[in-house]
Amino acid sequence: FQAEDGIRDVERSRGLGDVYKRQDYFIPLYKFGEQQKYIIAGGFVIQELTVSFLKTWGENWRDEGDKRLLYYYNYFTQTSPDEREKLVFLSYVLPDEINIGYQKFRTLIIKSINGKKVKSIESVASVLSESNGRYIKITFEGSKQAVLDKKQLQQANKRIAARYNIYKMENL
């Protein structure tokens, strides 16, 4: 018996089908009792793809959602096509002077940051904090890239947090 977010654990079940082993899917179906993981850096809202996010397109999300994200959902929900642990993407950009020129970027899958492959949201946090260079270069699948000035990033994050009433710039 398979449930939406796991497989029934027969050993712990009371015969009601109510105990499930969590499945660590490449694209998790649902995150019950957990807040969505995200990082906001320079107004870039970065998160891991979940079915819950896809459903924000409404009742017809399978037809109206972003085709790139739906491709991964349709073919790689349970297993990653490569060494990635989760599908990490830029969901949208909160406008600010640091991200002028990137404000129309939406639902772009992140391939690498500063040349390091992105495997999970935690790897994004690691690369952002360990980056020693002046710039942070984000490479997306396809041909798009974004470059943020690391020297301006901390001040921009404070400004963005105040402007958009964000009390927590990351949730890992």
Short mmCIF file of C-alpha atoms in Angstrom, two decimals:
data_model
loop_
_atom_site.label_atom_id
_atom_site.label_comp_id
_atom_site.label_asym_id
_atom_site.label_seq_id
_atom_site.Cartn_x
_atom_site.Cartn_y
_atom_site.Cartn_z
CA PHE A 1 0.00 0.00 0.00
CA GLN A 2 1.48 3.37 -0.98
CA ALA A 3 0.41 6.68 0.50
CA GLU A 4 0.97 10.19 -0.84
CA ASP A 5 4.11 10.73 1.24
CA GLY A 6 5.37 7.25 1.99
CA ILE A 7 4.84 3.52 2.27
CA ARG A 8 2.81 1.90 5.01
CA ASP A 9 4.92 0.53 7.85
CA VAL A 10 3.20 -2.78 8.51
CA GLU A 11 5.28 -3.51 11.64
CA ARG A 12 4.19 -0.32 13.43
CA SER A 13 0.68 -0.09 12.05
CA ARG A 14 -2.31 -0.94 14.20
CA GLY A 15 -4.06 -2.34 11.17
CA LEU A 16 -5.46 1.06 10.28
CA GLY A 17 -2.90 1.94 7.66
CA ASP A 18 -1.94 4.97 9.71
CA VAL A 19 1.82 4.58 10.12
CA TYR A 20 4.00 5.35 7.14
CA LYS A 21 7.69 5.19 6.47
CA ARG A 22 8.80 8.59 5.18
CA GLN A 23 10.12 8.53 1.68
CA ASP A 24 12.97 10.85 0.84
CA TYR A 25 11.84 11.79 -2.65
CA PHE A 26 13.80 14.03 -4.99
CA ILE A 27 10.64 16.16 -5.19
CA PRO A 28 8.74 15.65 -1.93
CA LEU A 29 5.01 15.26 -2.28
CA TYR A 30 4.04 17.04 0.93
CA LYS A 31 5.84 18.41 3.96
CA PHE A 32 3.38 17.88 6.80
CA GLY A 33 4.31 19.70 9.99
CA GLU A 34 7.37 21.26 8.37
CA GLN A 35 7.84 24.76 7.07
CA GLN A 36 9.17 25.05 3.52
CA LYS A 37 12.96 25.39 3.34
CA TYR A 38 14.13 28.62 1.72
CA ILE A 39 16.92 31.18 1.49
CA ILE A 40 16.46 34.82 0.54
CA ALA A 41 19.71 36.38 -0.69
CA GLY A 42 19.75 39.69 -2.51
CA GLY A 43 16.00 39.35 -3.01
CA PHE A 44 16.41 35.97 -4.70
CA VAL A 45 13.92 33.57 -3.10
CA ILE A 46 15.53 30.13 -3.39
CA GLN A 47 13.79 26.94 -2.33
CA GLU A 48 13.47 23.22 -2.94
CA LEU A 49 10.72 22.09 -5.26
CA THR A 50 7.76 20.32 -3.65
CA VAL A 51 4.39 19.24 -4.98
CA SER A 52 2.87 21.79 -2.60
CA PHE A 53 4.68 24.54 -4.52
CA LEU A 54 3.47 23.17 -7.87
CA LYS A 55 -0.09 23.23 -6.58
CA THR A 56 0.13 27.01 -6.08
CA TRP A 57 -0.82 27.21 -9.77
CA GLY A 58 -4.31 26.11 -8.74
CA GLU A 59 -6.59 23.23 -9.55
CA ASN A 60 -5.13 22.81 -13.05
CA TRP A 61 -1.51 22.99 -11.88
CA ARG A 62 -0.46 20.07 -14.11
CA ASP A 63 -1.45 22.13 -17.16
CA GLU A 64 -0.75 25.68 -15.96
CA GLY A 65 2.45 25.22 -13.94
CA ASP A 66 5.96 25.98 -15.12
CA LYS A 67 6.86 23.39 -17.77
CA ARG A 68 10.49 22.99 -16.62
CA LEU A 69 9.44 22.23 -13.05
CA LEU A 70 6.65 19.92 -14.24
CA TYR A 71 9.14 18.01 -16.38
CA TYR A 72 11.14 17.14 -13.27
CA TYR A 73 7.95 16.30 -11.38
CA ASN A 74 6.70 14.01 -14.16
CA TYR A 75 9.95 12.12 -14.67
CA PHE A 76 12.02 12.42 -11.48
CA THR A 77 9.69 12.71 -8.47
CA GLN A 78 11.23 9.83 -6.55
CA THR A 79 14.78 9.65 -7.88
CA SER A 80 17.25 12.33 -8.90
CA PRO A 81 18.50 12.22 -12.51
CA ASP A 82 22.01 13.05 -11.26
CA GLU A 83 23.93 13.70 -8.02
CA ARG A 84 21.47 16.30 -6.71
CA GLU A 85 19.62 15.47 -3.49
CA LYS A 86 16.75 17.93 -4.14
CA LEU A 87 15.69 20.19 -6.98
CA VAL A 88 16.65 23.73 -5.94
CA PHE A 89 15.25 26.68 -7.85
CA LEU A 90 14.77 30.43 -7.81
CA SER A 91 11.05 30.85 -7.26
CA TYR A 92 10.96 34.65 -7.67
CA VAL A 93 12.86 37.87 -7.02
CA LEU A 94 11.89 40.53 -4.49
CA PRO A 95 12.74 43.80 -6.28
CA ASP A 96 15.66 45.78 -4.91
CA GLU A 97 18.53 47.82 -6.37
CA ILE A 98 20.92 44.87 -5.93
CA ASN A 99 18.92 42.70 -8.35
CA ILE A 100 18.07 45.17 -11.11
CA GLY A 101 17.94 43.26 -14.38
CA TYR A 102 16.94 40.01 -12.68
CA GLN A 103 13.54 41.01 -11.33
CA LYS A 104 11.62 39.05 -13.98
CA PHE A 105 13.48 35.81 -13.20
CA ARG A 106 10.97 33.17 -12.07
CA THR A 107 11.02 29.42 -11.50
CA LEU A 108 14.58 28.93 -12.72
CA ILE A 109 16.40 25.75 -11.73
CA ILE A 110 19.76 26.49 -10.15
CA LYS A 111 22.62 24.51 -11.64
CA SER A 112 25.58 26.00 -9.75
CA ILE A 113 26.76 28.88 -7.59
CA ASN A 114 30.31 30.12 -8.08
CA GLY A 115 31.00 27.00 -10.10
CA LYS A 116 29.91 24.59 -7.34
CA LYS A 117 27.01 22.30 -8.21
CA VAL A 118 23.89 22.82 -6.12
CA LYS A 119 22.74 19.55 -4.55
CA SER A 120 20.33 20.87 -1.91
CA ILE A 121 19.21 24.08 -0.22
CA GLU A 122 21.86 23.42 2.44
CA SER A 123 24.56 23.41 -0.23
CA VAL A 124 23.31 26.85 -1.36
CA ALA A 125 23.69 28.17 2.21
CA SER A 126 27.16 26.67 2.42
CA VAL A 127 28.38 28.19 -0.85
CA LEU A 128 26.91 31.60 0.00
CA SER A 129 28.58 31.71 3.42
CA GLU A 130 31.93 30.31 2.28
CA SER A 131 32.29 32.42 -0.86
CA ASN A 132 35.47 34.50 -0.65
CA GLY A 133 35.21 36.29 -3.98
CA ARG A 134 33.64 39.66 -4.58
CA TYR A 135 30.78 38.27 -6.64
CA ILE A 136 28.25 35.48 -6.34
CA LYS A 137 27.55 33.97 -9.75
CA ILE A 138 24.40 31.87 -10.04
CA THR A 139 24.10 29.68 -13.12
CA PHE A 140 20.66 28.38 -14.05
CA GLU A 141 19.72 25.49 -16.32
CA GLY A 142 19.56 26.82 -19.83
CA SER A 143 21.57 29.93 -20.59
CA LYS A 144 20.68 32.39 -17.82
CA GLN A 145 23.07 33.63 -15.14
CA ALA A 146 22.90 36.17 -12.35
CA VAL A 147 25.74 37.96 -10.59
CA LEU A 148 25.38 39.65 -7.20
CA ASP A 149 28.00 41.82 -5.50
CA LYS A 150 28.84 40.05 -2.24
CA LYS A 151 30.04 43.30 -0.64
CA GLN A 152 26.55 44.76 -1.08
CA LEU A 153 24.66 41.60 -0.15
CA GLN A 154 24.49 42.01 3.65
CA GLN A 155 23.20 45.59 3.42
CA ALA A 156 20.75 44.62 0.67
CA ASN A 157 19.42 41.74 2.76
CA LYS A 158 18.74 44.13 5.67
CA ARG A 159 16.97 46.54 3.34
CA ILE A 160 14.89 43.76 1.74
CA ALA A 161 13.96 42.28 5.14
CA ALA A 162 12.72 45.69 6.31
CA ARG A 163 10.90 46.55 3.06
CA TYR A 164 9.04 43.24 2.82
CA ASN A 165 8.63 42.59 6.57
CA ILE A 166 10.71 39.42 6.48
CA TYR A 167 11.83 38.37 9.92
CA LYS A 168 13.76 35.30 8.79
CA MET A 169 15.93 35.35 5.63
CA GLU A 170 16.38 31.59 5.66
CA ASN A 171 14.66 28.51 6.94
CA LEU A 172 16.81 25.41 6.82
#
